[in-house]
Short mmCIF file of C-alpha atoms and ligand atoms in Angstrom, two decimals:
data_model
loop_
_atom_site.label_atom_id
_atom_site.label_comp_id
_atom_site.label_asym_id
_atom_site.label_seq_id
_atom_site.Cartn_x
_atom_site.Cartn_y
_atom_site.Cartn_z
CA UNK A 114 40.19 3.23 -1.56
CA UNK A 115 38.87 4.54 1.76
CA UNK A 116 35.81 2.35 1.50
CA UNK A 117 34.87 0.12 4.42
CA UNK A 118 35.87 -3.51 3.75
CA UNK A 119 32.38 -4.97 3.82
CA UNK A 120 31.21 -2.52 1.14
CA UNK A 121 33.87 -3.55 -1.43
CA UNK A 122 31.63 -6.02 -3.26
CA UNK A 123 28.36 -4.18 -2.75
CA UNK A 124 26.64 -3.54 -6.09
CA UNK A 125 24.19 -0.89 -4.86
CA UNK A 126 20.50 -0.69 -5.66
CA UNK A 127 19.72 -0.96 -9.38
CA UNK A 128 16.67 1.06 -10.38
CA UNK A 129 14.76 0.78 -13.64
CA UNK A 130 15.89 3.02 -16.52
CA UNK A 131 14.90 6.63 -15.76
CA UNK A 132 14.71 8.25 -19.21
CA UNK A 133 14.46 12.04 -19.38
CA UNK A 134 10.79 12.92 -19.12
CA UNK A 135 9.16 13.73 -22.44
CA UNK A 136 5.77 13.10 -23.99
CA UNK A 137 7.03 10.50 -26.49
CA UNK A 138 8.03 8.11 -23.74
CA UNK A 139 5.72 5.63 -22.07
CA UNK A 140 7.23 4.90 -18.68
CA UNK A 141 5.83 1.82 -17.01
CA UNK A 142 8.96 0.63 -15.20
CA UNK A 143 9.01 2.20 -11.71
CA UNK A 144 5.44 1.76 -10.46
CA UNK A 145 4.87 5.50 -10.64
CA UNK A 146 1.31 6.79 -10.77
CA UNK A 147 0.21 7.75 -14.29
CA UNK A 148 -1.93 10.65 -13.05
CA UNK A 149 -0.67 14.04 -11.84
CA UNK A 150 -0.63 14.89 -8.13
CA UNK A 151 -3.57 16.80 -6.62
CA UNK A 152 -4.06 20.32 -8.06
CA UNK A 153 -4.42 21.54 -4.45
CA UNK A 154 -0.63 21.26 -4.31
CA UNK A 155 -0.17 23.78 -7.13
CA UNK A 156 -2.60 26.16 -5.45
CA UNK A 157 -0.79 26.04 -2.15
CA UNK A 158 2.62 26.46 -3.80
CA UNK A 159 1.34 29.62 -5.47
CA UNK A 160 0.50 31.02 -2.02
CA UNK A 161 3.74 29.81 -0.44
CA UNK A 162 5.65 32.48 1.46
CA UNK A 163 9.12 32.41 -0.08
CA UNK A 164 10.57 34.01 3.10
CA UNK A 165 9.82 30.79 4.93
CA UNK A 166 12.79 29.15 3.23
CA UNK A 167 15.12 31.20 5.44
CA UNK A 168 14.06 29.02 8.34
CA UNK A 169 14.68 25.36 9.06
CA UNK A 170 11.70 23.08 8.55
CA UNK A 171 9.81 21.43 11.39
CA UNK A 172 12.31 18.80 12.58
CA UNK A 173 9.69 16.10 13.12
CA UNK A 174 7.24 17.23 10.41
CA UNK A 175 4.71 18.17 13.10
CA UNK A 176 1.88 19.53 10.98
CA UNK A 177 2.25 16.71 8.45
CA UNK A 178 2.15 14.08 11.21
CA UNK A 179 -1.00 15.72 12.62
CA UNK A 180 -2.56 15.40 9.19
CA UNK A 181 -1.51 11.74 8.85
CA UNK A 182 -2.79 11.11 12.37
CA UNK A 183 -6.27 12.39 11.44
CA UNK A 184 -6.48 10.49 8.16
CA UNK A 185 -5.37 7.14 9.59
CA UNK A 186 -6.75 7.59 13.10
CA UNK A 187 -3.39 6.86 14.70
CA UNK A 188 -1.79 8.96 17.45
CA UNK A 189 0.89 11.42 16.34
CA UNK A 190 3.42 9.72 18.65
CA UNK A 191 3.03 6.51 16.64
CA UNK A 192 4.00 8.18 13.35
CA UNK A 193 7.41 8.90 11.82
CA UNK A 194 8.05 10.70 8.53
CA UNK A 195 11.05 9.96 6.35
CA UNK A 196 12.69 11.19 3.18
CA UNK A 197 10.94 8.49 1.17
CA UNK A 198 10.20 5.14 2.77
CA UNK A 199 13.66 4.18 1.53
CA UNK A 200 15.12 6.43 4.24
CA UNK A 201 12.93 4.79 6.86
CA UNK A 202 14.12 1.34 5.78
CA UNK A 203 17.73 2.51 6.22
CA UNK A 204 16.96 3.95 9.65
CA UNK A 205 15.22 0.77 10.76
CA UNK A 206 18.29 -1.27 9.88
CA UNK A 207 20.56 1.29 11.54
CA UNK A 208 18.47 1.46 14.68
CA UNK A 209 17.36 -2.11 15.31
CA UNK A 210 19.71 -4.70 13.79
CA UNK A 211 23.16 -5.44 15.21
CA UNK A 212 26.05 -6.13 12.82
CA UNK A 213 26.12 -9.83 11.87
CA UNK A 214 22.57 -10.41 13.06
CA UNK A 215 20.17 -11.96 10.54
CA UNK A 216 16.87 -10.97 9.02
CA UNK A 217 14.45 -13.06 6.97
CA UNK A 218 13.07 -11.93 3.62
CA UNK A 219 10.87 -13.77 1.16
CA UNK A 220 12.36 -14.25 -2.29
CA UNK A 221 11.71 -12.39 -4.50
CA UNK A 222 11.00 -9.05 -2.88
CA UNK A 223 11.95 -5.36 -3.09
CA UNK A 224 15.70 -5.58 -3.64
CA UNK A 225 16.59 -2.47 -1.66
CA UNK A 226 16.17 -4.47 1.57
CA UNK A 227 19.11 -6.69 0.68
CA UNK A 228 21.24 -3.70 -0.30
CA UNK A 229 20.54 -1.88 2.96
CA UNK A 230 21.13 -5.04 4.99
CA UNK A 231 24.54 -5.39 3.33
CA UNK A 232 25.40 -1.75 4.03
CA UNK A 233 24.63 -2.33 7.72
CA UNK A 234 26.44 -5.68 7.74
CA UNK A 235 23.24 -7.58 8.52
CA UNK A 236 22.87 -11.11 7.10
CA UNK A 237 19.88 -11.92 4.91
CA UNK A 238 18.09 -15.27 4.95
CA UNK A 239 15.91 -15.60 1.85
CA UNK A 240 12.88 -17.86 2.02
CA UNK A 241 11.74 -18.89 -1.43
CA UNK A 242 8.10 -18.05 -2.16
CA UNK A 243 5.92 -20.86 -3.51
CA UNK A 244 5.56 -21.65 -7.22
CA UNK A 245 2.78 -19.01 -7.53
CA UNK A 246 4.93 -16.56 -5.49
CA UNK A 247 2.77 -16.72 -2.37
CA UNK A 248 4.64 -16.31 0.89
CA UNK A 249 4.59 -19.33 3.22
CA UNK A 250 4.54 -18.08 6.83
CA UNK A 251 5.27 -21.58 8.18
CA UNK A 252 8.49 -21.67 6.16
CA UNK A 253 9.44 -18.26 7.57
CA UNK A 254 8.68 -19.38 11.11
CA UNK A 255 10.68 -22.56 10.75
CA UNK A 256 13.79 -20.44 10.11
CA UNK A 257 12.94 -17.61 12.45
CA UNK A 258 15.01 -18.74 15.46
CA UNK A 259 18.09 -17.59 13.61
CA UNK A 260 16.68 -14.11 12.91
CA UNK A 261 15.93 -10.90 14.80
CA UNK A 262 13.74 -9.46 12.06
CA UNK A 263 11.36 -10.38 9.25
CA UNK A 264 10.54 -8.18 6.26
CA UNK A 265 7.22 -8.61 4.48
CA UNK A 266 6.34 -6.38 1.54
CA UNK A 267 2.56 -6.54 1.26
CA UNK A 268 1.44 -6.65 -1.52
CA UNK A 269 4.84 -7.99 -2.44
CA UNK A 270 6.96 -6.44 -5.17
CA UNK A 271 7.49 -7.38 -7.93
CA UNK A 272 4.86 -10.12 -7.66
CA UNK A 273 1.76 -8.21 -6.50
CA UNK A 274 0.84 -11.11 -4.20
CA UNK A 275 -1.02 -10.12 -1.01
CA UNK A 276 -0.81 -11.88 2.36
CA UNK A 277 -4.01 -11.81 4.41
CA UNK A 278 -4.24 -9.91 7.69
CA UNK A 279 -4.84 -13.29 9.39
CA UNK A 280 -1.57 -14.70 8.10
CA UNK A 281 0.34 -11.64 9.23
CA UNK A 282 -1.30 -11.88 12.65
CA UNK A 283 -0.23 -15.53 12.78
CA UNK A 284 3.36 -14.47 12.08
CA UNK A 285 3.20 -11.75 14.74
CA UNK A 286 1.82 -14.16 17.31
CA UNK A 287 4.72 -16.55 16.81
CA UNK A 288 7.65 -14.29 16.04
CA UNK A 289 8.90 -11.88 18.69
CA UNK A 290 11.60 -10.12 16.67
CA UNK A 291 10.91 -6.99 14.61
CA UNK A 292 8.40 -7.36 11.77
CA UNK A 293 8.77 -4.74 9.03
CA UNK A 294 5.61 -4.65 6.99
CA UNK A 295 6.04 -2.55 3.87
CA UNK A 296 2.63 -1.42 2.62
CA UNK A 297 3.89 0.78 -0.23
CA UNK A 298 1.20 -0.65 -2.56
CA UNK A 299 -1.59 -1.44 -0.10
CA UNK A 300 -3.92 1.32 -1.36
CA UNK A 301 -4.26 -0.60 -4.63
CA UNK A 302 -5.39 -3.77 -2.85
CA UNK A 303 -8.91 -4.46 -1.56
CA UNK A 304 -10.15 -2.46 1.39
CA UNK A 305 -9.29 -3.93 4.79
CA UNK A 306 -6.07 -5.51 3.52
CA UNK A 307 -3.90 -3.25 5.66
CA UNK A 308 -2.40 -4.32 8.99
CA UNK A 309 -2.09 -0.76 10.23
CA UNK A 310 -4.45 -1.39 13.17
CA UNK A 311 -2.21 -4.18 14.42
CA UNK A 312 0.42 -1.72 15.66
CA UNK A 313 -1.77 -1.22 18.74
CA UNK A 314 -1.47 -4.91 19.63
CA UNK A 315 2.04 -5.75 18.49
CA UNK A 316 4.89 -3.55 19.78
CA UNK A 317 7.28 -5.34 17.39
CA UNK A 318 5.45 -4.25 14.22
CA UNK A 319 6.46 -1.39 11.89
CA UNK A 320 4.08 -0.55 9.04
CA UNK A 321 5.62 1.46 6.20
CA UNK A 322 3.73 3.66 3.75
CA UNK A 323 4.73 6.06 1.00
CA UNK A 324 3.27 8.92 -1.02
CA UNK A 325 5.24 7.71 -4.04
CA UNK A 326 2.67 5.35 -5.51
CA UNK A 327 -0.99 6.00 -4.71
CA UNK A 328 -0.46 9.78 -4.25
CA UNK A 329 1.63 10.36 -7.41
CA UNK A 330 4.35 12.04 -5.34
CA UNK A 331 7.57 10.05 -5.73
CA UNK A 332 9.28 13.26 -6.87
CA UNK A 333 9.11 14.80 -3.38
CA UNK A 334 10.36 11.76 -1.43
CA UNK A 335 7.99 11.28 1.48
CA UNK A 336 7.44 8.04 3.33
CA UNK A 337 5.93 7.45 6.76
CA UNK A 338 5.64 4.62 9.18
CA UNK A 339 3.44 3.59 12.06
CA UNK A 340 4.74 1.74 15.11
CA UNK A 341 4.85 1.70 18.89
CA UNK A 342 6.04 4.89 20.60
CA UNK A 343 9.26 3.09 21.62
CA UNK A 344 10.12 2.27 18.02
CA UNK A 345 9.24 5.78 16.81
CA UNK A 346 11.42 7.35 19.50
CA UNK A 347 14.43 5.35 18.29
CA UNK A 348 13.82 6.52 14.71
CA UNK A 349 13.53 10.12 15.95
CA UNK A 350 16.80 9.76 17.81
CA UNK A 351 18.85 8.53 14.85
CA UNK A 352 17.36 10.49 11.95
CA UNK A 353 19.12 13.48 10.36
CA UNK A 354 18.26 16.70 12.18
CA UNK A 355 15.90 18.07 9.52
CA UNK A 356 15.24 15.06 7.34
CA UNK A 357 12.29 16.53 5.41
CA UNK A 358 12.42 19.95 3.80
CA UNK A 359 9.73 22.60 4.20
CA UNK A 360 8.33 22.28 0.69
CA UNK A 361 8.06 18.50 0.89
CA UNK A 362 6.17 18.75 4.18
CA UNK A 363 3.79 21.25 2.64
CA UNK A 364 3.19 19.31 -0.57
CA UNK A 365 2.74 16.04 1.30
CA UNK A 366 0.09 17.52 3.55
CA UNK A 367 -1.90 19.01 0.68
CA UNK A 368 -1.64 15.79 -1.32
CA UNK A 369 -2.88 13.73 1.62
CA UNK A 370 -5.82 16.04 2.31
CA UNK A 371 -7.31 15.71 -1.18
CA UNK A 372 -9.15 12.47 -0.43
CA UNK A 373 -11.63 12.76 -3.30
CA UNK A 374 -8.91 13.04 -5.96
CA UNK A 375 -6.92 10.23 -4.34
CA UNK A 376 -9.93 7.89 -4.50
CA UNK A 377 -10.75 8.78 -8.11
CA UNK A 378 -7.20 7.98 -9.23
CA UNK A 379 -7.11 4.72 -7.28
CA UNK A 380 -10.28 3.56 -9.02
CA UNK A 381 -8.89 4.50 -12.44
CA UNK A 382 -5.68 2.55 -11.81
CA UNK A 383 -7.63 -0.47 -10.55
CA UNK A 384 -9.95 -0.44 -13.58
CA UNK A 385 -7.01 -0.25 -15.99
CA UNK A 386 -5.32 -3.08 -14.08
CA UNK A 387 -8.32 -5.36 -14.69
CA UNK A 388 -8.37 -4.48 -18.38
CA UNK A 389 -4.63 -5.02 -18.77
CA UNK A 390 -4.84 -8.35 -17.00
CA UNK A 391 -7.66 -9.58 -19.27
CA UNK A 392 -5.84 -8.48 -22.40
CA UNK A 393 -2.55 -10.03 -21.30
CA UNK A 394 -4.27 -13.34 -20.62
CA UNK A 395 -5.88 -13.19 -24.10
CA UNK A 396 -2.44 -12.61 -25.57
CA UNK A 397 -1.07 -15.74 -23.89
CA UNK A 398 0.56 -14.30 -20.78
CA UNK A 399 0.26 -15.75 -17.30
CA UNK A 400 -0.45 -12.94 -14.83
CA UNK A 401 0.42 -13.06 -11.12
CA UNK A 402 -0.95 -10.95 -8.20
CA UNK A 403 -3.65 -8.35 -8.86
CA UNK A 404 -3.17 -6.19 -5.78
CA UNK A 405 -0.74 -3.42 -6.69
CA UNK A 406 -0.27 -0.78 -9.41
CA UNK A 407 1.71 -3.21 -11.54
CA UNK A 408 1.35 -6.67 -13.00
CA UNK A 409 4.01 -9.34 -13.14
CA UNK A 410 3.45 -11.52 -16.17
CA UNK A 411 5.07 -14.38 -18.01
CA UNK A 412 4.76 -14.86 -21.78
CA UNK A 413 3.50 -18.39 -22.48
CA UNK A 414 2.92 -17.69 -26.16
CA UNK A 415 6.37 -18.58 -27.46
CA UNK A 416 7.77 -15.07 -26.98
CA UNK A 417 10.73 -14.43 -24.69
CA UNK A 418 10.39 -11.85 -21.90
CA UNK A 419 13.75 -10.23 -22.67
CA UNK A 420 12.94 -9.96 -26.40
CA UNK A 421 9.63 -8.26 -25.60
CA UNK A 422 11.40 -5.87 -23.23
CA UNK A 423 14.07 -4.97 -25.82
CA UNK A 424 11.48 -4.49 -28.56
CA UNK A 425 9.42 -2.17 -26.35
CA UNK A 426 12.47 -0.09 -25.39
CA UNK A 427 13.04 0.47 -29.12
CA UNK A 428 9.46 1.79 -29.27
CA UNK A 429 10.16 4.15 -26.32
CA UNK A 430 8.05 2.01 -23.98
CA UNK A 431 9.82 1.15 -20.73
CA UNK A 432 8.66 -1.77 -18.63
CA UNK A 433 10.78 -3.71 -16.12
CA UNK A 434 12.86 -6.79 -16.77
CA UNK A 435 14.70 -8.43 -13.86
CA UNK A 436 17.59 -10.62 -14.85
CA UNK A 437 17.46 -12.69 -11.70
CA UNK A 438 16.38 -16.09 -10.42
CA UNK A 439 12.69 -16.95 -11.12
CA UNK A 440 12.09 -13.56 -12.77
CA UNK A 441 14.18 -13.66 -15.94
CA UNK A 442 11.27 -15.17 -17.92
CA UNK A 443 8.83 -12.52 -16.69
CA UNK A 444 8.05 -8.84 -17.08
CA UNK A 445 6.68 -6.28 -14.66
CA UNK A 446 4.38 -3.66 -16.13
CA UNK A 447 3.29 -0.62 -14.09
CA UNK A 448 -0.30 0.45 -14.69
CA UNK A 449 -0.31 3.50 -16.94
CA UNK A 450 -3.12 5.68 -18.28
CA UNK A 451 -5.73 3.94 -20.42
CA UNK A 452 -4.09 5.42 -23.52
CA UNK A 453 -0.59 4.25 -22.55
CA UNK A 454 -1.91 0.75 -21.96
CA UNK A 455 -3.68 0.81 -25.36
CA UNK A 456 -0.37 1.61 -27.07
CA UNK A 457 1.48 -1.06 -25.10
CA UNK A 458 -1.18 -3.63 -25.96
CA UNK A 459 -1.13 -2.78 -29.65
CA UNK A 460 2.62 -3.50 -29.70
CA UNK A 461 2.20 -6.74 -27.77
CA UNK A 462 -0.60 -7.72 -30.13
CA UNK A 463 1.68 -7.12 -33.10
CA UNK A 464 4.44 -9.25 -31.58
CA UNK A 465 2.06 -12.12 -30.82
CA UNK A 466 0.46 -11.98 -34.30
CA UNK A 467 3.87 -11.98 -36.01
CA UNK A 468 4.93 -14.92 -33.93
CA UNK A 469 1.74 -16.86 -34.81
CA UNK A 470 2.15 -16.08 -38.53
CA UNK A 471 5.73 -17.32 -38.53
CA UNK A 472 4.35 -20.70 -37.37
CA UNK A 473 1.49 -20.99 -39.88
CA UNK A 474 1.92 -23.88 -42.32
CA UNK A 475 3.02 -22.75 -45.76
CA UNK A 476 0.63 -24.43 -48.34
C1 PLP B 670 8.02 -2.16 -1.77
C2 PLP B 670 8.58 -0.79 -1.83
N1 PLP B 670 8.86 -0.16 -0.70
C3 PLP B 670 9.38 1.09 -0.70
C4 PLP B 670 9.63 1.73 -1.89
C5 PLP B 670 10.26 3.09 -1.86
O1 PLP B 670 9.35 4.08 -1.69
P1 PLP B 670 9.80 5.59 -1.52
O2 PLP B 670 9.65 6.22 -2.85
O3 PLP B 670 8.85 6.13 -0.50
O4 PLP B 670 11.21 5.61 -1.04
C6 PLP B 670 9.36 1.11 -3.10
C7 PLP B 670 9.65 1.79 -4.36
O5 PLP B 670 9.50 1.32 -5.45
C8 PLP B 670 8.82 -0.18 -3.07
O6 PLP B 670 8.57 -0.85 -4.20
#
């Protein structure tokens, strides 16, 4: 009843089902990493000085930003840390888009952007992706006069389609508003797919990253972004005073430093992705982009996406079904461990075989 008028019809972000964690559940619906975080984190928590919790954390996550600066070879002043990249997205909208201004987003994309735009009273202009879900920069540019910002999730979610660095450069050369480039899944794409280096050339570019996916750390909520010092100083100005707690800063730093473990897990996820893709194709699914830790796929074997989803939920296997335009006939499957994917595939195999048998002529 005290709600602001423009929020009355806001639905809020809808996440996938988050069942209580237990070993009987196979959870492939939120693009979480199937492997545990680095064991270095456990070691450092064991040594953690409990007394330290009496004090406020570093307000700008200084030590963590130093660590990020070394790993990515970017100056500390060009880095901002947030309570998940979701917080950074909110701050970007708060800090850079006037009420009733407009931003451009490809459709489909990560739905939180639309929710946050609505909260800030910013209009969204959706540009339909092509038939194969690739993003057409020319289409974006042809609408861009009306907008002060463009959001590109790269690789895009939930499609897994990657835009090349060249295409993003082309966009940046033509469009002078703010470009928010969300690289939440970029570690799972080929090397050199990131546009991180472009922040030195384009003062209107923000590159977002997160520890939630490739570092197995969505439980601590730590995102970071890279941008010009001017942009970072605005984010610093409007953030909550101590937006990241002491333990999160500590865990994030340890997780980031364990490069060897990070690389091993990335390779495992990529290998399982290739296997899952091959098997899905054999089972009569069309598979879209192969650049993230999930696959979007469409059953073309006579089965219905929603029926498959419901059947799998009954088996305690959670994948993602989006009841929305262009996605309602598809499923998004996060890459799990090899064993989880084996179990998933055995169920899909059963469904496909049953379907084929029901169509065999009865002599
Ligand atoms: C494209 C994209 N950006 C950002 C996020 C949010 O990341 P975080 O956990 O850092 O808030 C997600 C989460 O699924 C995502 O898919």
